[in-house]
Amino acid sequence: MKKICVCLCVISLFVASCSKTNEEVESKSSTPPTGGTTNPCDTVNMKYAANVQPILQANCYSCHGNGNVEGGVSLDTYNKVQQRASTGLLLNVITHASGYPAMPYQKPKLSDCDINKIRDWINRGSQNN
Ligand code: HEC
C-alpha cells in the first residue's frame, strides 16, 4: 500500500512539473546552484565597464538610459552613475532601503549576485575602470 502511495506521489509531481509554463521553468533554471563547492557568483574586484555597466544596461536603461530619464535620472554614463553611487543613493534604491524608491521601478529586485557586484565596485571607490 505504501509503495502505491509513493508511486502516485511521484507521478503527480511529474505531471505537475510538466504542466509548468516555460516562464516558470526558465526562472527556476536561472537560480544559481546551491551546495556546490565553488561560488557561482564572482563579486571580487568588480569593474565598472565589465561588471557594473552591463547590469545597469540590462535592468535600468529602459528607464534611465538610451535617452530615457524617468524621475529625471539618467544612468547612461560613468559620471552620472558615480554621482549617485558616491552618495549611497544607488545602493539604497537597488537594495530597497526604506525611504528610497525601490529600483528597478515596479519590477523584481535585482539578484543578490548583481547587487553584490555593484556593492563591491562601490566599496572599491566606484572607479571608472
Ligand atoms: C520601469 C522604469 C524604471 C526602471 C527599470 C528603473 N527605474 Fe529608477 N526610477 C524610475 C522612476 C519612475 C523614478 C522616480 C521615482 C520616484 O521619484 O519616486 C526612478 C528613480 C530612480 C533614482 C532616483 C531616486 C531618488 O530618490 O532620487 C535612481 C538612483 C534610480 N531610479 C536608479 C535605478 C536603477 C539603479 C535601476 C536599475 C537597477 C532603475 N532605477 C531602474 C523608473 C525606473
PDB file of N, CA and C in Angstrom, residues 45-125:
ATOM      1  N   ASN A  45      36.686  42.262  -6.971  1.00  0.00           N
ATOM      2  CA  ASN A  45      37.358  43.187  -7.886  1.00  0.00           C
ATOM      3  C   ASN A  45      36.479  43.560  -9.084  1.00  0.00           C
ATOM      4  N   MET A  46      35.275  43.974  -8.785  1.00  0.00           N
ATOM      5  CA  MET A  46      34.331  44.340  -9.835  1.00  0.00           C
ATOM      6  C   MET A  46      34.711  45.673 -10.485  1.00  0.00           C
ATOM      7  N   LYS A  47      34.557  45.701 -11.814  1.00  0.00           N
ATOM      8  CA  LYS A  47      34.928  46.898 -12.583  1.00  0.00           C
ATOM      9  C   LYS A  47      33.679  47.514 -13.218  1.00  0.00           C
ATOM     10  N   TYR A  48      33.755  48.814 -13.442  1.00  0.00           N
ATOM     11  CA  TYR A  48      32.586  49.496 -13.992  1.00  0.00           C
ATOM     12  C   TYR A  48      32.205  48.953 -15.371  1.00  0.00           C
ATOM     13  N   ALA A  49      33.141  49.021 -16.293  1.00  0.00           N
ATOM     14  CA  ALA A  49      32.797  48.675 -17.678  1.00  0.00           C
ATOM     15  C   ALA A  49      32.431  47.200 -17.851  1.00  0.00           C
ATOM     16  N   ALA A  50      33.184  46.334 -17.179  1.00  0.00           N
ATOM     17  CA  ALA A  50      32.984  44.898 -17.395  1.00  0.00           C
ATOM     18  C   ALA A  50      31.845  44.328 -16.572  1.00  0.00           C
ATOM     19  N   ASN A  51      31.602  44.872 -15.394  1.00  0.00           N
ATOM     20  CA  ASN A  51      30.655  44.237 -14.475  1.00  0.00           C
ATOM     21  C   ASN A  51      29.423  45.073 -14.155  1.00  0.00           C
ATOM     22  N   VAL A  52      29.636  46.344 -13.838  1.00  0.00           N
ATOM     23  CA  VAL A  52      28.517  47.173 -13.363  1.00  0.00           C
ATOM     24  C   VAL A  52      27.652  47.693 -14.513  1.00  0.00           C
ATOM     25  N   GLN A  53      28.318  48.243 -15.504  1.00  0.00           N
ATOM     26  CA  GLN A  53      27.556  48.842 -16.604  1.00  0.00           C
ATOM     27  C   GLN A  53      26.608  47.846 -17.285  1.00  0.00           C
ATOM     28  N   PRO A  54      27.040  46.600 -17.523  1.00  0.00           N
ATOM     29  CA  PRO A  54      26.109  45.641 -18.151  1.00  0.00           C
ATOM     30  C   PRO A  54      24.860  45.368 -17.296  1.00  0.00           C
ATOM     31  N   ILE A  55      25.003  45.385 -15.987  1.00  0.00           N
ATOM     32  CA  ILE A  55      23.841  45.162 -15.109  1.00  0.00           C
ATOM     33  C   ILE A  55      22.867  46.337 -15.247  1.00  0.00           C
ATOM     34  N   LEU A  56      23.435  47.543 -15.253  1.00  0.00           N
ATOM     35  CA  LEU A  56      22.585  48.735 -15.385  1.00  0.00           C
ATOM     36  C   LEU A  56      21.924  48.757 -16.762  1.00  0.00           C
ATOM     37  N   GLN A  57      22.693  48.407 -17.761  1.00  0.00           N
ATOM     38  CA  GLN A  57      22.149  48.409 -19.125  1.00  0.00           C
ATOM     39  C   GLN A  57      20.964  47.450 -19.238  1.00  0.00           C
ATOM     40  N   ALA A  58      21.106  46.278 -18.643  1.00  0.00           N
ATOM     41  CA  ALA A  58      20.050  45.268 -18.747  1.00  0.00           C
ATOM     42  C   ALA A  58      18.831  45.598 -17.889  1.00  0.00           C
ATOM     43  N   ASN A  59      19.044  46.268 -16.762  1.00  0.00           N
ATOM     44  CA  ASN A  59      17.950  46.432 -15.808  1.00  0.00           C
ATOM     45  C   ASN A  59      17.449  47.859 -15.621  1.00  0.00           C
ATOM     46  N   CYS A  60      18.229  48.833 -16.055  1.00  0.00           N
ATOM     47  CA  CYS A  60      17.887  50.223 -15.735  1.00  0.00           C
ATOM     48  C   CYS A  60      17.760  51.117 -16.968  1.00  0.00           C
ATOM     49  N   TYR A  61      18.455  50.780 -18.045  1.00  0.00           N
ATOM     50  CA  TYR A  61      18.474  51.665 -19.205  1.00  0.00           C
ATOM     51  C   TYR A  61      17.093  51.851 -19.830  1.00  0.00           C
ATOM     52  N   SER A  62      16.181  50.892 -19.625  1.00  0.00           N
ATOM     53  CA  SER A  62      14.854  51.048 -20.212  1.00  0.00           C
ATOM     54  C   SER A  62      14.161  52.287 -19.648  1.00  0.00           C
ATOM     55  N   CYS A  63      14.631  52.756 -18.503  1.00  0.00           N
ATOM     56  CA  CYS A  63      14.069  53.980 -17.910  1.00  0.00           C
ATOM     57  C   CYS A  63      15.123  55.062 -17.678  1.00  0.00           C
ATOM     58  N   HIS A  64      16.386  54.656 -17.550  1.00  0.00           N
ATOM     59  CA  HIS A  64      17.442  55.625 -17.210  1.00  0.00           C
ATOM     60  C   HIS A  64      18.597  55.610 -18.206  1.00  0.00           C
ATOM     61  N   GLY A  65      18.344  55.187 -19.419  1.00  0.00           N
ATOM     62  CA  GLY A  65      19.406  55.186 -20.427  1.00  0.00           C
ATOM     63  C   GLY A  65      18.781  55.267 -21.801  1.00  0.00           C
ATOM     64  N   ASN A  66      19.591  55.275 -22.830  1.00  0.00           N
ATOM     65  CA  ASN A  66      19.086  55.356 -24.203  1.00  0.00           C
ATOM     66  C   ASN A  66      18.108  56.526 -24.371  1.00  0.00           C
ATOM     67  N   GLY A  67      18.415  57.631 -23.701  1.00  0.00           N
ATOM     68  CA  GLY A  67      17.558  58.811 -23.809  1.00  0.00           C
ATOM     69  C   GLY A  67      16.387  58.827 -22.845  1.00  0.00           C
ATOM     70  N   ASN A  68      16.200  57.760 -22.068  1.00  0.00           N
ATOM     71  CA  ASN A  68      15.113  57.727 -21.090  1.00  0.00           C
ATOM     72  C   ASN A  68      15.587  58.323 -19.769  1.00  0.00           C
ATOM     73  N   VAL A  69      14.799  59.250 -19.232  1.00  0.00           N
ATOM     74  CA  VAL A  69      15.192  59.885 -17.976  1.00  0.00           C
ATOM     75  C   VAL A  69      14.031  59.876 -16.986  1.00  0.00           C
ATOM     76  N   GLU A  70      13.531  58.688 -16.681  1.00  0.00           N
ATOM     77  CA  GLU A  70      12.451  58.541 -15.699  1.00  0.00           C
ATOM     78  C   GLU A  70      12.884  59.157 -14.376  1.00  0.00           C
ATOM     79  N   GLY A  71      11.998  59.919 -13.770  1.00  0.00           N
ATOM     80  CA  GLY A  71      12.321  60.541 -12.487  1.00  0.00           C
ATOM     81  C   GLY A  71      13.448  61.560 -12.607  1.00  0.00           C
ATOM     82  N   GLY A  72      13.738  61.986 -13.844  1.00  0.00           N
ATOM     83  CA  GLY A  72      14.825  62.943 -14.057  1.00  0.00           C
ATOM     84  C   GLY A  72      16.198  62.325 -13.925  1.00  0.00           C
ATOM     85  N   VAL A  73      16.245  60.988 -13.935  1.00  0.00           N
ATOM     86  CA  VAL A  73      17.515  60.300 -13.695  1.00  0.00           C
ATOM     87  C   VAL A  73      18.001  59.594 -14.953  1.00  0.00           C
ATOM     88  N   SER A  74      19.245  59.869 -15.308  1.00  0.00           N
ATOM     89  CA  SER A  74      19.887  59.115 -16.381  1.00  0.00           C
ATOM     90  C   SER A  74      21.114  58.424 -15.806  1.00  0.00           C
ATOM     91  N   LEU A  75      21.332  57.200 -16.225  1.00  0.00           N
ATOM     92  CA  LEU A  75      22.476  56.426 -15.711  1.00  0.00           C
ATOM     93  C   LEU A  75      23.339  55.924 -16.862  1.00  0.00           C
ATOM     94  N   ASP A  76      23.334  56.667 -17.974  1.00  0.00           N
ATOM     95  CA  ASP A  76      23.981  56.128 -19.162  1.00  0.00           C
ATOM     96  C   ASP A  76      25.458  56.484 -19.303  1.00  0.00           C
ATOM     97  N   THR A  77      26.018  57.224 -18.350  1.00  0.00           N
ATOM     98  CA  THR A  77      27.465  57.455 -18.392  1.00  0.00           C
ATOM     99  C   THR A  77      28.062  57.163 -17.021  1.00  0.00           C
ATOM    100  N   TYR A  78      29.360  56.923 -17.022  1.00  0.00           N
ATOM    101  CA  TYR A  78      30.040  56.653 -15.753  1.00  0.00           C
ATOM    102  C   TYR A  78      29.809  57.783 -14.755  1.00  0.00           C
ATOM    103  N   ASN A  79      29.982  59.029 -15.206  1.00  0.00           N
ATOM    104  CA  ASN A  79      29.860  60.163 -14.288  1.00  0.00           C
ATOM    105  C   ASN A  79      28.498  60.225 -13.611  1.00  0.00           C
ATOM    106  N   LYS A  80      27.455  59.960 -14.381  1.00  0.00           N
ATOM    107  CA  LYS A  80      26.107  60.027 -13.817  1.00  0.00           C
ATOM    108  C   LYS A  80      25.885  58.905 -12.795  1.00  0.00           C
ATOM    109  N   VAL A  81      26.453  57.755 -13.060  1.00  0.00           N
ATOM    110  CA  VAL A  81      26.303  56.638 -12.129  1.00  0.00           C
ATOM    111  C   VAL A  81      27.142  56.894 -10.878  1.00  0.00           C
ATOM    112  N   GLN A  82      28.374  57.343 -11.095  1.00  0.00           N
ATOM    113  CA  GLN A  82      29.295  57.578  -9.977  1.00  0.00           C
ATOM    114  C   GLN A  82      28.720  58.601  -8.997  1.00  0.00           C
ATOM    115  N   GLN A  83      28.101  59.634  -9.565  1.00  0.00           N
ATOM    116  CA  GLN A  83      27.478  60.683  -8.769  1.00  0.00           C
ATOM    117  C   GLN A  83      26.474  60.071  -7.789  1.00  0.00           C
ATOM    118  N   ARG A  84      25.650  59.140  -8.260  1.00  0.00           N
ATOM    119  CA  ARG A  84      24.650  58.509  -7.391  1.00  0.00           C
ATOM    120  C   ARG A  84      25.261  57.452  -6.491  1.00  0.00           C
ATOM    121  N   ALA A  85      26.339  56.828  -6.953  1.00  0.00           N
ATOM    122  CA  ALA A  85      26.984  55.790  -6.143  1.00  0.00           C
ATOM    123  C   ALA A  85      27.665  56.419  -4.929  1.00  0.00           C
ATOM    124  N   SER A  86      28.286  57.557  -5.139  1.00  0.00           N
ATOM    125  CA  SER A  86      29.083  58.174  -4.075  1.00  0.00           C
ATOM    126  C   SER A  86      28.223  58.659  -2.918  1.00  0.00           C
ATOM    127  N   THR A  87      26.973  58.979  -3.163  1.00  0.00           N
ATOM    128  CA  THR A  87      26.093  59.448  -2.082  1.00  0.00           C
ATOM    129  C   THR A  87      25.387  58.293  -1.380  1.00  0.00           C
ATOM    130  N   GLY A  88      25.524  57.082  -1.923  1.00  0.00           N
ATOM    131  CA  GLY A  88      24.823  55.940  -1.338  1.00  0.00           C
ATOM    132  C   GLY A  88      23.461  55.702  -1.978  1.00  0.00           C
ATOM    133  N   LEU A  89      23.016  56.656  -2.796  1.00  0.00           N
ATOM    134  CA  LEU A  89      21.683  56.545  -3.391  1.00  0.00           C
ATOM    135  C   LEU A  89      21.537  55.293  -4.251  1.00  0.00           C
ATOM    136  N   LEU A  90      22.545  55.020  -5.055  1.00  0.00           N
ATOM    137  CA  LEU A  90      22.467  53.877  -5.968  1.00  0.00           C
ATOM    138  C   LEU A  90      22.233  52.570  -5.208  1.00  0.00           C
ATOM    139  N   LEU A  91      23.044  52.352  -4.180  1.00  0.00           N
ATOM    140  CA  LEU A  91      22.898  51.109  -3.426  1.00  0.00           C
ATOM    141  C   LEU A  91      21.562  51.075  -2.668  1.00  0.00           C
ATOM    142  N   ASN A  92      21.155  52.223  -2.154  1.00  0.00           N
ATOM    143  CA  ASN A  92      19.897  52.268  -1.402  1.00  0.00           C
ATOM    144  C   ASN A  92      18.685  51.925  -2.273  1.00  0.00           C
ATOM    145  N   VAL A  93      18.666  52.405  -3.504  1.00  0.00           N
ATOM    146  CA  VAL A  93      17.491  52.105  -4.333  1.00  0.00           C
ATOM    147  C   VAL A  93      17.476  50.642  -4.773  1.00  0.00           C
ATOM    148  N   ILE A  94      18.648  50.063  -5.038  1.00  0.00           N
ATOM    149  CA  ILE A  94      18.641  48.665  -5.513  1.00  0.00           C
ATOM    150  C   ILE A  94      18.509  47.660  -4.369  1.00  0.00           C
ATOM    151  N   THR A  95      18.843  48.076  -3.146  1.00  0.00           N
ATOM    152  CA  THR A  95      18.646  47.162  -2.012  1.00  0.00           C
ATOM    153  C   THR A  95      17.278  47.378  -1.377  1.00  0.00           C
ATOM    154  N   HIS A  96      16.501  48.289  -1.958  1.00  0.00           N
ATOM    155  CA  HIS A  96      15.152  48.603  -1.464  1.00  0.00           C
ATOM    156  C   HIS A  96      15.190  49.091  -0.012  1.00  0.00           C
ATOM    157  N   ALA A  97      16.154  49.932   0.285  1.00  0.00           N
ATOM    158  CA  ALA A  97      16.245  50.541   1.613  1.00  0.00           C
ATOM    159  C   ALA A  97      15.023  51.425   1.842  1.00  0.00           C
ATOM    160  N   SER A  98      14.548  51.466   3.080  1.00  0.00           N
ATOM    161  CA  SER A  98      13.334  52.232   3.336  1.00  0.00           C
ATOM    162  C   SER A  98      13.623  53.724   3.174  1.00  0.00           C
ATOM    163  N   GLY A  99      12.638  54.422   2.616  1.00  0.00           N
ATOM    164  CA  GLY A  99      12.809  55.850   2.377  1.00  0.00           C
ATOM    165  C   GLY A  99      13.322  56.163   0.982  1.00  0.00           C
ATOM    166  N   TYR A 100      13.605  55.132   0.196  1.00  0.00           N
ATOM    167  CA  TYR A 100      14.090  55.337  -1.171  1.00  0.00           C
ATOM    168  C   TYR A 100      13.164  54.605  -2.141  1.00  0.00           C
ATOM    169  N   PRO A 101      12.967  55.179  -3.334  1.00  0.00           N
ATOM    170  CA  PRO A 101      12.149  54.448  -4.306  1.00  0.00           C
ATOM    171  C   PRO A 101      12.863  53.162  -4.725  1.00  0.00           C
ATOM    172  N   ALA A 102      12.163  52.037  -4.629  1.00  0.00           N
ATOM    173  CA  ALA A 102      12.775  50.745  -4.936  1.00  0.00           C
ATOM    174  C   ALA A 102      12.981  50.602  -6.444  1.00  0.00           C
ATOM    175  N   MET A 103      14.203  50.247  -6.824  1.00  0.00           N
ATOM    176  CA  MET A 103      14.544  50.069  -8.250  1.00  0.00           C
ATOM    177  C   MET A 103      14.975  48.635  -8.499  1.00  0.00           C
ATOM    178  N   PRO A 104      14.758  48.085  -9.672  1.00  0.00           N
ATOM    179  CA  PRO A 104      14.041  48.681 -10.811  1.00  0.00           C
ATOM    180  C   PRO A 104      12.572  48.940 -10.459  1.00  0.00           C
ATOM    181  N   TYR A 105      12.081  50.092 -10.869  1.00  0.00           N
ATOM    182  CA  TYR A 105      10.756  50.578 -10.526  1.00  0.00           C
ATOM    183  C   TYR A 105       9.664  49.580 -10.887  1.00  0.00           C
ATOM    184  N   GLN A 106       8.919  49.138  -9.876  1.00  0.00           N
ATOM    185  CA  GLN A 106       7.795  48.209 -10.066  1.00  0.00           C
ATOM    186  C   GLN A 106       8.175  46.944 -10.816  1.00  0.00           C
ATOM    187  N   LYS A 107       9.435  46.552 -10.658  1.00  0.00           N
ATOM    188  CA  LYS A 107       9.909  45.294 -11.236  1.00  0.00           C
ATOM    189  C   LYS A 107      10.621  44.530 -10.127  1.00  0.00           C
ATOM    190  N   PRO A 108      10.877  43.231 -10.350  1.00  0.00           N
ATOM    191  CA  PRO A 108      11.547  42.453  -9.304  1.00  0.00           C
ATOM    192  C   PRO A 108      12.919  43.023  -8.961  1.00  0.00           C
ATOM    193  N   LYS A 109      13.295  42.879  -7.709  1.00  0.00           N
ATOM    194  CA  LYS A 109      14.603  43.305  -7.224  1.00  0.00           C
ATOM    195  C   LYS A 109      15.702  42.605  -8.019  1.00  0.00           C
ATOM    196  N   LEU A 110      16.844  43.265  -8.139  1.00  0.00           N
ATOM    197  CA  LEU A 110      17.994  42.610  -8.769  1.00  0.00           C
ATOM    198  C   LEU A 110      18.372  41.375  -7.945  1.00  0.00           C
ATOM    199  N   SER A 111      19.066  40.446  -8.579  1.00  0.00           N
ATOM    200  CA  SER A 111      19.533  39.268  -7.841  1.00  0.00           C
ATOM    201  C   SER A 111      20.579  39.695  -6.814  1.00  0.00           C
ATOM    202  N   ASP A 112      20.712  38.916  -5.754  1.00  0.00           N
ATOM    203  CA  ASP A 112      21.748  39.207  -4.754  1.00  0.00           C
ATOM    204  C   ASP A 112      23.112  39.293  -5.412  1.00  0.00           C
ATOM    205  N   CYS A 113      23.309  38.439  -6.403  1.00  0.00           N
ATOM    206  CA  CYS A 113      24.591  38.422  -7.106  1.00  0.00           C
ATOM    207  C   CYS A 113      24.868  39.780  -7.750  1.00  0.00           C
ATOM    208  N   ASP A 114      23.896  40.298  -8.480  1.00  0.00           N
ATOM    209  CA  ASP A 114      24.088  41.596  -9.145  1.00  0.00           C
ATOM    210  C   ASP A 114      24.267  42.724  -8.123  1.00  0.00           C
ATOM    211  N   ILE A 115      23.486  42.672  -7.059  1.00  0.00           N
ATOM    212  CA  ILE A 115      23.598  43.709  -6.025  1.00  0.00           C
ATOM    213  C   ILE A 115      24.995  43.670  -5.399  1.00  0.00           C
ATOM    214  N   ASN A 116      25.486  42.460  -5.125  1.00  0.00           N
ATOM    215  CA  ASN A 116      26.806  42.339  -4.503  1.00  0.00           C
ATOM    216  C   ASN A 116      27.927  42.790  -5.436  1.00  0.00           C
ATOM    217  N   LYS A 117      27.726  42.590  -6.727  1.00  0.00           N
ATOM    218  CA  LYS A 117      28.723  43.077  -7.694  1.00  0.00           C
ATOM    219  C   LYS A 117      28.809  44.596  -7.652  1.00  0.00           C
ATOM    220  N   ILE A 118      27.652  45.234  -7.653  1.00  0.00           N
ATOM    221  CA  ILE A 118      27.624  46.700  -7.609  1.00  0.00           C
ATOM    222  C   ILE A 118      28.181  47.192  -6.269  1.00  0.00           C
ATOM    223  N   ARG A 119      27.829  46.484  -5.210  1.00  0.00           N
ATOM    224  CA  ARG A 119      28.324  46.868  -3.880  1.00  0.00           C
ATOM    225  C   ARG A 119      29.856  46.797  -3.822  1.00  0.00           C
ATOM    226  N   ASP A 120      30.418  45.748  -4.396  1.00  0.00           N
ATOM    227  CA  ASP A 120      31.878  45.612  -4.396  1.00  0.00           C
ATOM    228  C   ASP A 120      32.533  46.766  -5.141  1.00  0.00           C
ATOM    229  N   TRP A 121      31.963  47.098  -6.293  1.00  0.00           N
ATOM    230  CA  TRP A 121      32.511  48.202  -7.094  1.00  0.00           C
ATOM    231  C   TRP A 121      32.463  49.504  -6.290  1.00  0.00           C
ATOM    232  N   ILE A 122      31.349  49.741  -5.598  1.00  0.00           N
ATOM    233  CA  ILE A 122      31.211  50.955  -4.791  1.00  0.00           C
ATOM    234  C   ILE A 122      32.216  50.933  -3.643  1.00  0.00           C
ATOM    235  N   ASN A 123      32.351  49.772  -2.987  1.00  0.00           N
ATOM    236  CA  ASN A 123      33.291  49.667  -1.864  1.00  0.00           C
ATOM    237  C   ASN A 123      34.729  49.924  -2.290  1.00  0.00           C
ATOM    238  N   ARG A 124      35.010  49.676  -3.554  1.00  0.00           N
ATOM    239  CA  ARG A 124      36.360  49.939  -4.056  1.00  0.00           C
ATOM    240  C   ARG A 124      36.511  51.363  -4.569  1.00  0.00           C
ATOM    241  N   GLY A 125      35.530  52.188  -4.275  1.00  0.00           N
ATOM    242  CA  GLY A 125      35.656  53.603  -4.625  1.00  0.00           C
ATOM    243  C   GLY A 125      34.958  53.982  -5.913  1.00  0.00           C
TER     244      GLY A 125
END
